[in-house]
Amino acid sequence: MDTSILSERVFHREYVVPHPSGQGWVYAIVGTGLASLVRSRSEGDSLRNGEMRAAVPAGDSRTAEYVRELMSVVRTGGTRVFAVDPMTKSIARRAERNFVAWPEAASRFGSKEAPLLTNGPMACFAVER
């Protein structure tokens, strides 16, 4: 977080609230130059996805360039994932466009034998086709 835009204390006081489920926290994306990572979490014997988000105000070319570079790093360093049909266990032919697994997660979860990368109760992904 760029504390020259907003102090960490003010951010937590004004923009962070408990998640409605009672587990974890939810926060708003505010300000110029703010990109955030919501970490993935273990859920039983699977890995529940995290996400990257960013606020890019109209006309803010510096933040837009930063976010493009950040996403390039994520896509370059990440491993492609393939959707798995939960009923038939068949694996999609094409990789998902907006999902990647970080190499550490891909090595522990998501193999063909155990498609345990998940985005929801019925959304499983494998890292191998």
PDB file of C-alpha atoms in Angstrom:
ATOM      1  CA  MET A   1       0.000   0.000   0.000  1.00  0.00           C
ATOM      2  CA  ASP A   2       1.300   3.449  -0.876  1.00  0.00           C
ATOM      3  CA  THR A   3       1.035   5.288   2.436  1.00  0.00           C
ATOM      4  CA  SER A   4       1.751   8.618   0.751  1.00  0.00           C
ATOM      5  CA  ILE A   5      -1.823   8.370  -0.590  1.00  0.00           C
ATOM      6  CA  LEU A   6      -3.542   7.072   2.536  1.00  0.00           C
ATOM      7  CA  SER A   7      -2.122   6.000   5.889  1.00  0.00           C
ATOM      8  CA  GLU A   8      -2.456   2.344   6.826  1.00  0.00           C
ATOM      9  CA  ARG A   9      -4.318   3.281  10.017  1.00  0.00           C
ATOM     10  CA  VAL A  10      -6.894   5.382   8.113  1.00  0.00           C
ATOM     11  CA  PHE A  11      -7.280   2.649   5.474  1.00  0.00           C
ATOM     12  CA  HIS A  12      -8.043   0.020   8.132  1.00  0.00           C
ATOM     13  CA  ARG A  13     -10.353   2.318  10.094  1.00  0.00           C
ATOM     14  CA  GLU A  14     -12.339   3.551   7.074  1.00  0.00           C
ATOM     15  CA  TYR A  15     -12.246   0.750   4.523  1.00  0.00           C
ATOM     16  CA  VAL A  16     -11.795  -2.649   6.212  1.00  0.00           C
ATOM     17  CA  VAL A  17     -14.802  -4.521   7.648  1.00  0.00           C
ATOM     18  CA  PRO A  18     -15.399  -8.102   8.821  1.00  0.00           C
ATOM     19  CA  HIS A  19     -16.499 -10.478   6.052  1.00  0.00           C
ATOM     20  CA  PRO A  20     -20.236 -11.298   6.322  1.00  0.00           C
ATOM     21  CA  SER A  21     -19.369 -14.993   6.754  1.00  0.00           C
ATOM     22  CA  GLY A  22     -17.521 -14.175   9.961  1.00  0.00           C
ATOM     23  CA  GLN A  23     -14.259 -15.431   8.470  1.00  0.00           C
ATOM     24  CA  GLY A  24     -11.673 -12.898   7.349  1.00  0.00           C
ATOM     25  CA  TRP A  25     -12.026  -9.333   6.185  1.00  0.00           C
ATOM     26  CA  VAL A  26     -13.358  -7.368   3.222  1.00  0.00           C
ATOM     27  CA  TYR A  27     -11.872  -4.090   2.085  1.00  0.00           C
ATOM     28  CA  ALA A  28     -12.603  -1.477  -0.508  1.00  0.00           C
ATOM     29  CA  ILE A  29     -10.253  -0.451  -3.262  1.00  0.00           C
ATOM     30  CA  VAL A  30      -9.720   3.258  -2.893  1.00  0.00           C
ATOM     31  CA  GLY A  31      -7.270   5.840  -4.085  1.00  0.00           C
ATOM     32  CA  THR A  32      -4.853   6.154  -6.939  1.00  0.00           C
ATOM     33  CA  GLY A  33      -2.194   3.523  -7.412  1.00  0.00           C
ATOM     34  CA  LEU A  34      -3.807   0.884  -5.246  1.00  0.00           C
ATOM     35  CA  ALA A  35      -3.447  -2.759  -6.219  1.00  0.00           C
ATOM     36  CA  SER A  36      -4.179  -5.552  -3.809  1.00  0.00           C
ATOM     37  CA  LEU A  37      -3.771  -9.274  -3.419  1.00  0.00           C
ATOM     38  CA  VAL A  38      -6.395 -11.298  -1.594  1.00  0.00           C
ATOM     39  CA  ARG A  39      -4.497 -14.402  -0.520  1.00  0.00           C
ATOM     40  CA  SER A  40      -5.737 -17.876  -1.283  1.00  0.00           C
ATOM     41  CA  ARG A  41      -6.666 -20.115   1.628  1.00  0.00           C
ATOM     42  CA  SER A  42      -6.800 -23.822   2.347  1.00  0.00           C
ATOM     43  CA  GLU A  43     -10.289 -25.253   2.509  1.00  0.00           C
ATOM     44  CA  GLY A  44     -10.332 -28.886   3.548  1.00  0.00           C
ATOM     45  CA  ASP A  45      -8.108 -30.770   1.110  1.00  0.00           C
ATOM     46  CA  SER A  46      -8.330 -28.086  -1.566  1.00  0.00           C
ATOM     47  CA  LEU A  47      -7.007 -24.597  -2.168  1.00  0.00           C
ATOM     48  CA  ARG A  48      -9.577 -21.798  -2.484  1.00  0.00           C
ATOM     49  CA  ASN A  49      -8.565 -19.045  -4.895  1.00  0.00           C
ATOM     50  CA  GLY A  50      -7.320 -15.605  -4.033  1.00  0.00           C
ATOM     51  CA  GLU A  51      -7.428 -12.650  -6.396  1.00  0.00           C
ATOM     52  CA  MET A  52      -5.601  -9.551  -7.553  1.00  0.00           C
ATOM     53  CA  ARG A  53      -7.507  -6.291  -7.827  1.00  0.00           C
ATOM     54  CA  ALA A  54      -6.582  -2.750  -8.753  1.00  0.00           C
ATOM     55  CA  ALA A  55      -8.133   0.700  -8.885  1.00  0.00           C
ATOM     56  CA  VAL A  56      -7.231   2.642 -12.017  1.00  0.00           C
ATOM     57  CA  PRO A  57      -8.934   6.043 -12.130  1.00  0.00           C
ATOM     58  CA  ALA A  58      -9.713   7.427 -15.589  1.00  0.00           C
ATOM     59  CA  GLY A  59      -6.769   9.326 -17.016  1.00  0.00           C
ATOM     60  CA  ASP A  60      -4.240   7.908 -14.527  1.00  0.00           C
ATOM     61  CA  SER A  61      -1.672   6.533 -16.962  1.00  0.00           C
ATOM     62  CA  ARG A  62       0.957   5.834 -14.257  1.00  0.00           C
ATOM     63  CA  THR A  63      -1.372   3.505 -12.336  1.00  0.00           C
ATOM     64  CA  ALA A  64      -2.577   1.887 -15.561  1.00  0.00           C
ATOM     65  CA  GLU A  65       1.028   1.143 -16.564  1.00  0.00           C
ATOM     66  CA  TYR A  66       1.813  -0.222 -13.086  1.00  0.00           C
ATOM     67  CA  VAL A  67      -1.219  -2.567 -13.209  1.00  0.00           C
ATOM     68  CA  ARG A  68      -0.293  -3.762 -16.733  1.00  0.00           C
ATOM     69  CA  GLU A  69       3.225  -4.579 -15.525  1.00  0.00           C
ATOM     70  CA  LEU A  70       1.906  -6.282 -12.387  1.00  0.00           C
ATOM     71  CA  MET A  71      -0.479  -8.458 -14.405  1.00  0.00           C
ATOM     72  CA  SER A  72       2.326  -9.308 -16.822  1.00  0.00           C
ATOM     73  CA  VAL A  73       4.414 -10.559 -13.896  1.00  0.00           C
ATOM     74  CA  VAL A  74       1.480 -12.630 -12.619  1.00  0.00           C
ATOM     75  CA  ARG A  75       0.729 -14.163 -16.014  1.00  0.00           C
ATOM     76  CA  THR A  76       4.408 -14.843 -16.731  1.00  0.00           C
ATOM     77  CA  GLY A  77       5.082 -16.371 -13.306  1.00  0.00           C
ATOM     78  CA  GLY A  78       1.781 -18.201 -12.978  1.00  0.00           C
ATOM     79  CA  THR A  79       0.753 -21.594 -14.269  1.00  0.00           C
ATOM     80  CA  ARG A  80      -2.232 -21.935 -16.612  1.00  0.00           C
ATOM     81  CA  VAL A  81      -5.232 -23.830 -15.251  1.00  0.00           C
ATOM     82  CA  PHE A  82      -7.904 -25.870 -17.005  1.00  0.00           C
ATOM     83  CA  ALA A  83     -11.511 -26.222 -15.867  1.00  0.00           C
ATOM     84  CA  VAL A  84     -12.562 -29.686 -14.704  1.00  0.00           C
ATOM     85  CA  ASP A  85     -16.155 -30.877 -15.039  1.00  0.00           C
ATOM     86  CA  PRO A  86     -17.031 -31.956 -11.474  1.00  0.00           C
ATOM     87  CA  MET A  87     -19.394 -34.712 -12.698  1.00  0.00           C
ATOM     88  CA  THR A  88     -17.347 -36.329 -15.473  1.00  0.00           C
ATOM     89  CA  LYS A  89     -13.856 -35.196 -14.390  1.00  0.00           C
ATOM     90  CA  SER A  90     -13.122 -34.266 -18.005  1.00  0.00           C
ATOM     91  CA  ILE A  91     -10.637 -31.436 -18.435  1.00  0.00           C
ATOM     92  CA  ALA A  92     -11.255 -28.488 -20.745  1.00  0.00           C
ATOM     93  CA  ARG A  93      -9.154 -28.216 -23.906  1.00  0.00           C
ATOM     94  CA  ARG A  94      -8.280 -24.554 -23.375  1.00  0.00           C
ATOM     95  CA  ALA A  95      -6.780 -22.864 -20.346  1.00  0.00           C
ATOM     96  CA  GLU A  96      -8.910 -20.361 -18.468  1.00  0.00           C
ATOM     97  CA  ARG A  97      -8.113 -16.792 -19.516  1.00  0.00           C
ATOM     98  CA  ASN A  98      -8.417 -15.019 -16.181  1.00  0.00           C
ATOM     99  CA  PHE A  99      -7.134 -17.670 -13.798  1.00  0.00           C
ATOM    100  CA  VAL A 100      -3.571 -18.741 -13.026  1.00  0.00           C
ATOM    101  CA  ALA A 101      -2.052 -20.803 -10.240  1.00  0.00           C
ATOM    102  CA  TRP A 102       1.161 -19.652  -8.639  1.00  0.00           C
ATOM    103  CA  PRO A 103       3.853 -22.356  -9.035  1.00  0.00           C
ATOM    104  CA  GLU A 104       3.845 -23.288  -5.331  1.00  0.00           C
ATOM    105  CA  ALA A 105       0.079 -23.888  -5.381  1.00  0.00           C
ATOM    106  CA  ALA A 106       0.289 -25.681  -8.723  1.00  0.00           C
ATOM    107  CA  SER A 107       2.898 -28.085  -7.340  1.00  0.00           C
ATOM    108  CA  ARG A 108       0.741 -28.979  -4.312  1.00  0.00           C
ATOM    109  CA  PHE A 109      -2.759 -28.848  -5.834  1.00  0.00           C
ATOM    110  CA  GLY A 110      -4.379 -29.141  -9.226  1.00  0.00           C
ATOM    111  CA  SER A 111      -2.777 -32.200 -10.799  1.00  0.00           C
ATOM    112  CA  LYS A 112      -4.819 -34.386 -13.155  1.00  0.00           C
ATOM    113  CA  GLU A 113      -5.287 -36.953 -10.429  1.00  0.00           C
ATOM    114  CA  ALA A 114      -6.487 -34.396  -7.879  1.00  0.00           C
ATOM    115  CA  PRO A 115      -8.016 -31.250  -9.443  1.00  0.00           C
ATOM    116  CA  LEU A 116      -8.112 -29.407  -6.172  1.00  0.00           C
ATOM    117  CA  LEU A 117      -7.710 -25.814  -7.190  1.00  0.00           C
ATOM    118  CA  THR A 118     -11.155 -24.360  -6.645  1.00  0.00           C
ATOM    119  CA  ASN A 119     -13.090 -21.172  -7.238  1.00  0.00           C
ATOM    120  CA  GLY A 120     -16.315 -22.396  -5.632  1.00  0.00           C
ATOM    121  CA  PRO A 121     -18.120 -25.557  -4.610  1.00  0.00           C
ATOM    122  CA  MET A 122     -18.530 -26.742  -8.190  1.00  0.00           C
ATOM    123  CA  ALA A 123     -15.569 -25.076  -9.923  1.00  0.00           C
ATOM    124  CA  CYS A 124     -12.418 -27.204  -9.989  1.00  0.00           C
ATOM    125  CA  PHE A 125      -9.278 -26.659 -12.004  1.00  0.00           C
ATOM    126  CA  ALA A 126      -6.269 -28.751 -12.997  1.00  0.00           C
ATOM    127  CA  VAL A 127      -2.829 -27.484 -13.957  1.00  0.00           C
ATOM    128  CA  GLU A 128      -2.234 -30.370 -16.386  1.00  0.00           C
ATOM    129  CA  ARG A 129      -4.274 -31.113 -19.484  1.00  0.00           C
TER     130      ARG A 129
END
